[in-house]
PDB file of C-alpha atoms in Angstrom:
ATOM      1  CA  UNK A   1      54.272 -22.002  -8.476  1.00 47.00           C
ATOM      2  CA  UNK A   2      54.851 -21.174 -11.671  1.00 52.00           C
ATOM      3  CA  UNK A   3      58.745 -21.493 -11.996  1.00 55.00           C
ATOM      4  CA  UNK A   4      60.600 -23.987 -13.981  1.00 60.00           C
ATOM      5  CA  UNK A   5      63.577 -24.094 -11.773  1.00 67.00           C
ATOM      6  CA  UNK A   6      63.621 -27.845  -9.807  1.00 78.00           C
ATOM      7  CA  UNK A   7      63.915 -26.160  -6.729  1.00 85.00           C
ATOM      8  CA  UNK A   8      62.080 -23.185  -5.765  1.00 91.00           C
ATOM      9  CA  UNK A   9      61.736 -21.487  -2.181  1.00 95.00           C
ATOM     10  CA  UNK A  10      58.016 -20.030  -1.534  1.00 95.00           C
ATOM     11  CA  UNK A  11      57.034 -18.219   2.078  1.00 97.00           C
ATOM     12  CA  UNK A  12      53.846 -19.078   3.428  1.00 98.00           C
ATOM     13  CA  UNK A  13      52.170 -17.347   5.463  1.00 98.00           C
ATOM     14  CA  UNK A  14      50.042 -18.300   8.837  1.00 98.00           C
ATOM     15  CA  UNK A  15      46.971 -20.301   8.150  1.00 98.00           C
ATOM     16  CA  UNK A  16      47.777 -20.774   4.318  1.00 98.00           C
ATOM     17  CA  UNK A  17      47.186 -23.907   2.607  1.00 97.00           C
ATOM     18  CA  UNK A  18      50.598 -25.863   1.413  1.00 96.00           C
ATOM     19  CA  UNK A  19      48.534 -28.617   0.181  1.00 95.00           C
ATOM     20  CA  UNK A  20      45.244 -30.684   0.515  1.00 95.00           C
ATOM     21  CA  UNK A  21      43.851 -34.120   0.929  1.00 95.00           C
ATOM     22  CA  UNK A  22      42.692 -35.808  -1.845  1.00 93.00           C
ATOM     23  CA  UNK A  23      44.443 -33.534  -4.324  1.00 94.00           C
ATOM     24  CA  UNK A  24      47.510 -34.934  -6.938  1.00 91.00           C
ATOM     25  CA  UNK A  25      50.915 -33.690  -5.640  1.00 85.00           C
ATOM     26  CA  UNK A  26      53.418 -31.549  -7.490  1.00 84.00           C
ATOM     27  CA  UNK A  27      55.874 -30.650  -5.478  1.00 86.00           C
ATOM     28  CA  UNK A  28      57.564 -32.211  -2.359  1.00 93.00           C
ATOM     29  CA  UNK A  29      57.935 -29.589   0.441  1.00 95.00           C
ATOM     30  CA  UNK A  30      60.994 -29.687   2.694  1.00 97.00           C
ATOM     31  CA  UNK A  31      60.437 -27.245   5.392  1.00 98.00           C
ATOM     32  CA  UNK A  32      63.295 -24.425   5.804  1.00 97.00           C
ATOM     33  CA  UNK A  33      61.968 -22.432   8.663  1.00 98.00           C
ATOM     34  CA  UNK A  34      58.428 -22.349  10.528  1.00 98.00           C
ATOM     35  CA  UNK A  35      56.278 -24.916  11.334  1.00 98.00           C
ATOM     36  CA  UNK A  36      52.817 -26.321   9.832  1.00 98.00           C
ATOM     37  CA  UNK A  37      50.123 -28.388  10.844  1.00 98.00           C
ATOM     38  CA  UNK A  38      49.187 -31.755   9.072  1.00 98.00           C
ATOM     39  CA  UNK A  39      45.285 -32.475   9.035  1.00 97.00           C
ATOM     40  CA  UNK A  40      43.503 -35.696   7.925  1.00 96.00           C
ATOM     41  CA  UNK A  41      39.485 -35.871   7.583  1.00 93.00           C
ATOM     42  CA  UNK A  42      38.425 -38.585  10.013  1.00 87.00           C
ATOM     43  CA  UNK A  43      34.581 -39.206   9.646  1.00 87.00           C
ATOM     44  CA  UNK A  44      34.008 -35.889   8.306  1.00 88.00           C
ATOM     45  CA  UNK A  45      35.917 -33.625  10.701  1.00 92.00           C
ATOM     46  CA  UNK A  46      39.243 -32.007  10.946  1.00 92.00           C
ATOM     47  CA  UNK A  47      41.752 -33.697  12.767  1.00 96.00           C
ATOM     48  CA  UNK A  48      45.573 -32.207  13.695  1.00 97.00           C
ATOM     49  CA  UNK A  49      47.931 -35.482  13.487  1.00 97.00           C
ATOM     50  CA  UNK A  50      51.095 -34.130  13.574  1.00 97.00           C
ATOM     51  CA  UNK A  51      52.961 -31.165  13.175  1.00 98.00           C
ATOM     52  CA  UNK A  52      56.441 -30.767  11.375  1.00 98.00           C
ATOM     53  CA  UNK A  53      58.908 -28.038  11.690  1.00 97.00           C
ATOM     54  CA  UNK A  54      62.632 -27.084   9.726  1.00 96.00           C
ATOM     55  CA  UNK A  55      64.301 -29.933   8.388  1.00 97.00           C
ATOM     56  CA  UNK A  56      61.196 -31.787   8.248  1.00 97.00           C
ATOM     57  CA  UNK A  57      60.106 -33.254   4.365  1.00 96.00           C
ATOM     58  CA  UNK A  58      56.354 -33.477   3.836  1.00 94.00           C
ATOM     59  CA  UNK A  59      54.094 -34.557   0.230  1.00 91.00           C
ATOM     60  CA  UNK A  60      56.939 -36.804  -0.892  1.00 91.00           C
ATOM     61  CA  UNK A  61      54.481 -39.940  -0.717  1.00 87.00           C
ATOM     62  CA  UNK A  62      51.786 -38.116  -3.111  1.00 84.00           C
ATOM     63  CA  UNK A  63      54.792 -37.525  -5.612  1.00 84.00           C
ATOM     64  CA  UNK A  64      56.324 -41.742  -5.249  1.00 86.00           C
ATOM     65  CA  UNK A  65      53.090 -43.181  -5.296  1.00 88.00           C
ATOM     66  CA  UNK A  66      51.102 -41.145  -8.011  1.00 87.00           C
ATOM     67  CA  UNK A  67      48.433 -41.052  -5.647  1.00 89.00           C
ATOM     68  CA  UNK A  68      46.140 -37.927  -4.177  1.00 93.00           C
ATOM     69  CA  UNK A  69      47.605 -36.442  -1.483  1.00 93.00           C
ATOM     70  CA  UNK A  70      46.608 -38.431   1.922  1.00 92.00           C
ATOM     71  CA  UNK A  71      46.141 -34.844   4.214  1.00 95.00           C
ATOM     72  CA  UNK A  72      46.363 -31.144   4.633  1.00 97.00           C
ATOM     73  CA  UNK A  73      49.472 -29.511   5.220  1.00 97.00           C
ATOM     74  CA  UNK A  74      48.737 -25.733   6.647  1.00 98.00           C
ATOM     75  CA  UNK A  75      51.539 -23.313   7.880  1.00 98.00           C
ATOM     76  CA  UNK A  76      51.088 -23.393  11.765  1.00 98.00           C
ATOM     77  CA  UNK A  77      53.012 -19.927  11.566  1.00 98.00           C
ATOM     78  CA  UNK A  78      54.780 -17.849   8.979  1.00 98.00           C
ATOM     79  CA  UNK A  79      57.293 -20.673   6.931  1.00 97.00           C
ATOM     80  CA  UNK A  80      59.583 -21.048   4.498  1.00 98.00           C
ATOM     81  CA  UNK A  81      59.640 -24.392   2.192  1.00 97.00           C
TER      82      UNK A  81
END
């Protein structure tokens, strides 16, 4: 995202990346429409831990702490953040 605007809507589409663990957070995503998956590496492997739909806020922690990001955050289906 290239815009300067504080707010900024982006579509993303099924299977796309939001954001990935271990990497420093920009943005905090709050989740208009859709749904996506959040993934954390557990000895190497994949693992679905939870899954957050509209209304739902996710990468706020990577943004309050300063630290990398703690999981993966893919769009389960098309969304809107």
């Amino acid at each position: 995202m290239t815009n300067s605007d504080p707010i900024t809507t982006k579509i993303f589409k099924t299977n796309e990346t939001l954001m990935e663990e271990g990497e420093r957070g920009s943005y905090v995503y709050l989740i208009i429409s859709g749904s996506v998956n959040i993934y954390q590496d557990k000895m190497g492997k994949s693992k679905l831990i939870a899954t957050m739909s509209s209304g739902d806020i996710l990468g706020e922690m990577g943004i309050l702490t300063n630290e990398p990001r703690n999981a993966t955050a893919i769009a389960a289906e098309d969304c809107k953040v």
